[in-house]
Coordinates of C-alpha atoms in Angstrom, one line a residue:
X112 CA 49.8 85.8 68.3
X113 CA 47.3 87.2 70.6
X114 CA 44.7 90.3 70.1
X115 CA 46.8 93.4 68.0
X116 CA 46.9 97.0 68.8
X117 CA 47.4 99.6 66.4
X118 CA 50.6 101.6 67.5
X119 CA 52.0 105.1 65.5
X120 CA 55.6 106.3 65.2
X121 CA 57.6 109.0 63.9
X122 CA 60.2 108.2 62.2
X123 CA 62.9 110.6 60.2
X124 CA 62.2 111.3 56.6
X125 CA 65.4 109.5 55.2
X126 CA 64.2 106.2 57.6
X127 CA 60.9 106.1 56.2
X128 CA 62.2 106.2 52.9
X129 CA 64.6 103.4 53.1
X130 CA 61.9 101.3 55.0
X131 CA 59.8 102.0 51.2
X132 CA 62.8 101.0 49.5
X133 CA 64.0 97.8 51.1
X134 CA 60.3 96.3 52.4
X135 CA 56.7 96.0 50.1
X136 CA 53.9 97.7 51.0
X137 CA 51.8 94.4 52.4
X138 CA 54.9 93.1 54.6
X139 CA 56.0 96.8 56.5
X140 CA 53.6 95.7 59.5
X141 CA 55.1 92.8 59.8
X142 CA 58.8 94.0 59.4
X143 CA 58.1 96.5 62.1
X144 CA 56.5 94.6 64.6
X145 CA 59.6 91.8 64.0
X146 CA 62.1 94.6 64.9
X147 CA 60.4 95.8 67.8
X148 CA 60.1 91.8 69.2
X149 CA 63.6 91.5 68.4
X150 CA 64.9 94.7 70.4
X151 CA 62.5 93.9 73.0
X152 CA 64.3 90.6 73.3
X153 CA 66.9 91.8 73.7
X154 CA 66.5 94.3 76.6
X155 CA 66.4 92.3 80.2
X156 CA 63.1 92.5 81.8
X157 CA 62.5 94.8 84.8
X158 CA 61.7 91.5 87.0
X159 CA 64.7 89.9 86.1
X160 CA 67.0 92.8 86.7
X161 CA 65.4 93.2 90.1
X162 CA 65.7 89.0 91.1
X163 CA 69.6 89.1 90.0
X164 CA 69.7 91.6 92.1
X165 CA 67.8 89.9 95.0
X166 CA 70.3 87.1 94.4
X167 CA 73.3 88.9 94.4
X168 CA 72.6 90.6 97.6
X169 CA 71.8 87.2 99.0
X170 CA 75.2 86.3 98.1
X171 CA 76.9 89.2 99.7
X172 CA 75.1 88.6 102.9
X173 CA 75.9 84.7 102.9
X174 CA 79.6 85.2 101.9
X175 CA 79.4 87.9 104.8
X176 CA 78.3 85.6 107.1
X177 CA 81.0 82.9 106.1
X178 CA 83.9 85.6 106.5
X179 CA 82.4 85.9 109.9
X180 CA 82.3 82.6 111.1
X181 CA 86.1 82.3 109.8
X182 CA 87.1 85.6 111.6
X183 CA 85.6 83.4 115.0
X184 CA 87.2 80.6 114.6
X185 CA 90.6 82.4 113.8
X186 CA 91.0 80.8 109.8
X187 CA 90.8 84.1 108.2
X188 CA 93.2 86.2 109.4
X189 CA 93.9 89.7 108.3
X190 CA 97.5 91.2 107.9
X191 CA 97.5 94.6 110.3
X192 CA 97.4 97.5 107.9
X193 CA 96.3 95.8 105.1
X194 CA 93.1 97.1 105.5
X195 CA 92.4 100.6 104.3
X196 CA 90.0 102.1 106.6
X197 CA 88.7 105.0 103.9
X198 CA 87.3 102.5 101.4
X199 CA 84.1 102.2 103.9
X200 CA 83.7 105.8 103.9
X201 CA 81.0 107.4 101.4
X202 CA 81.5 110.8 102.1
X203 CA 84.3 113.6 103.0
X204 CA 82.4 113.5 106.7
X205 CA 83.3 109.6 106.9
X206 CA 86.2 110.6 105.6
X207 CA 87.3 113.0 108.3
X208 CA 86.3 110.7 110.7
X209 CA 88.7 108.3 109.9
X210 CA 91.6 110.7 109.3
X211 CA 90.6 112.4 113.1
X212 CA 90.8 108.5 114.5
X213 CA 93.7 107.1 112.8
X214 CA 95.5 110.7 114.0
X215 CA 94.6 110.8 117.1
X216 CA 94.2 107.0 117.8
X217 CA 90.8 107.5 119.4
X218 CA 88.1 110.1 120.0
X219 CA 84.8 110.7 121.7
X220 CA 81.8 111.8 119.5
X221 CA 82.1 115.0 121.6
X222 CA 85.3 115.4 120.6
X223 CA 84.8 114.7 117.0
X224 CA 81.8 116.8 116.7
X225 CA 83.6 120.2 118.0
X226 CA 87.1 118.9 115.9
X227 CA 84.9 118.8 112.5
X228 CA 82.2 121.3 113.8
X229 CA 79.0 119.1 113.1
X230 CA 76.5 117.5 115.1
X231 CA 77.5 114.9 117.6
X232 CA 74.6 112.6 116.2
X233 CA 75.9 113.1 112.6
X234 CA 79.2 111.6 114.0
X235 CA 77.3 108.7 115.8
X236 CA 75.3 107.7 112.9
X237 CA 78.5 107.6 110.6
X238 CA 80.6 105.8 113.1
X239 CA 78.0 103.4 113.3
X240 CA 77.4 103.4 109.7
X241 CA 81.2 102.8 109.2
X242 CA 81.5 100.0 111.8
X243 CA 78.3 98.4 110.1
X244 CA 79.9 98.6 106.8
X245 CA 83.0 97.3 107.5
X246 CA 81.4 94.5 109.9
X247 CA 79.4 93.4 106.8
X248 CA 82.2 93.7 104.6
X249 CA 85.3 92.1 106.7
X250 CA 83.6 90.5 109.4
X251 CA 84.9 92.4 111.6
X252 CA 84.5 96.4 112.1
X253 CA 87.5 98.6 111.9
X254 CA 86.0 101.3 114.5
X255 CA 85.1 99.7 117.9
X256 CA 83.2 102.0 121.0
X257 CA 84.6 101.1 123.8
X258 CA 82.6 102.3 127.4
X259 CA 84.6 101.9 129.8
X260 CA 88.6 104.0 130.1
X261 CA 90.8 103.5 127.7
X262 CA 94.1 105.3 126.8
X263 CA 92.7 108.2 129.3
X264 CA 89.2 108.5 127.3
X265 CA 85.7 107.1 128.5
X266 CA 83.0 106.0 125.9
X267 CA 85.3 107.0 123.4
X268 CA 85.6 105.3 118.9
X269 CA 88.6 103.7 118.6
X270 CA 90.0 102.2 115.5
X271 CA 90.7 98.5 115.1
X272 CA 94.2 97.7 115.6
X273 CA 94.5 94.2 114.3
X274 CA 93.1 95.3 111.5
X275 CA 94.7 99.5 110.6
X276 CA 98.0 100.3 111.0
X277 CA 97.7 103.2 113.0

């Protein structure tokens, strides 16, 4: 054991007693320092906790990546409206959002914006936020911008659908 350092705690009355009781008077240091070794063994070290979760989000990424090069290739396949569209959504915005495009098929931000009365570059940054998420997470995103004119709209979110049932 390395260099000591005198430590001081406060304990209840009725623990303090008990610890009189059960341990002699020359062994208490050594009791208490064995107890706090023991608890400390048992608690996972801040390093560790932060590498598992370095790994695990490695994992996620990789397995993303696989789902994507499946989705290519056409192996993984996903049943249409076996997807539901509100478990990438963190918030009743998001939330909205998807209701407003599964409704109406498709929507500009414009007309999002003025349908839930907020910012048009709230909507933007959710529906890319979304389509992120759900690109990560599938492999393929469930909300797609499309430029050009499509079912009378231009530059207009629609929602996937191979993968909704809309």
């Amino acid at each position: 054991m390395g260099k000591l350092a005198v430590v001081s705690a406060k304990l209840p009355e009725d623990v303090y007693k008990e610890l009189i009781l059960r341990v002699p008077e020359g062994e208490r240091s050594n009791f208490i320092r064995d107890a706090i070794l023991e608890k400390l063994q048992r608690v996972p070290r801040p390093d560790k906790i932060f590498e598992l979760e370095q790994k695990i989000s490695r994992l996620e990424s990789d397995l993303s990546e696989v789902k994507r090069y499946l989705v290519e290739l056409e192996v993984l396949t996903y049943e249409r409206g076996k997807i539901n569209p509100h478990a990438f959504c963190i918030d009743d915005i998001d939330h909205k959002i998807v209701n407003h495009l599964l409704h109406y098929r498709g929507a500009t931000t414009s007309e999002l914006a003025d349908s839930l009365g907020a910012n048009r570059w709230l909507i933007l940054n959710r529906l890319r936020k979304i389509q992120k998420r759900s690109k990560k997470q599938l492999g393929k995103s469930i909300v797609e911008y499309c430029p050009g004119e499509r079912s009378g709209k231009r530059k207009a979110w629609w929602m996937s659908e191979e993968l909704v049932e809309a």
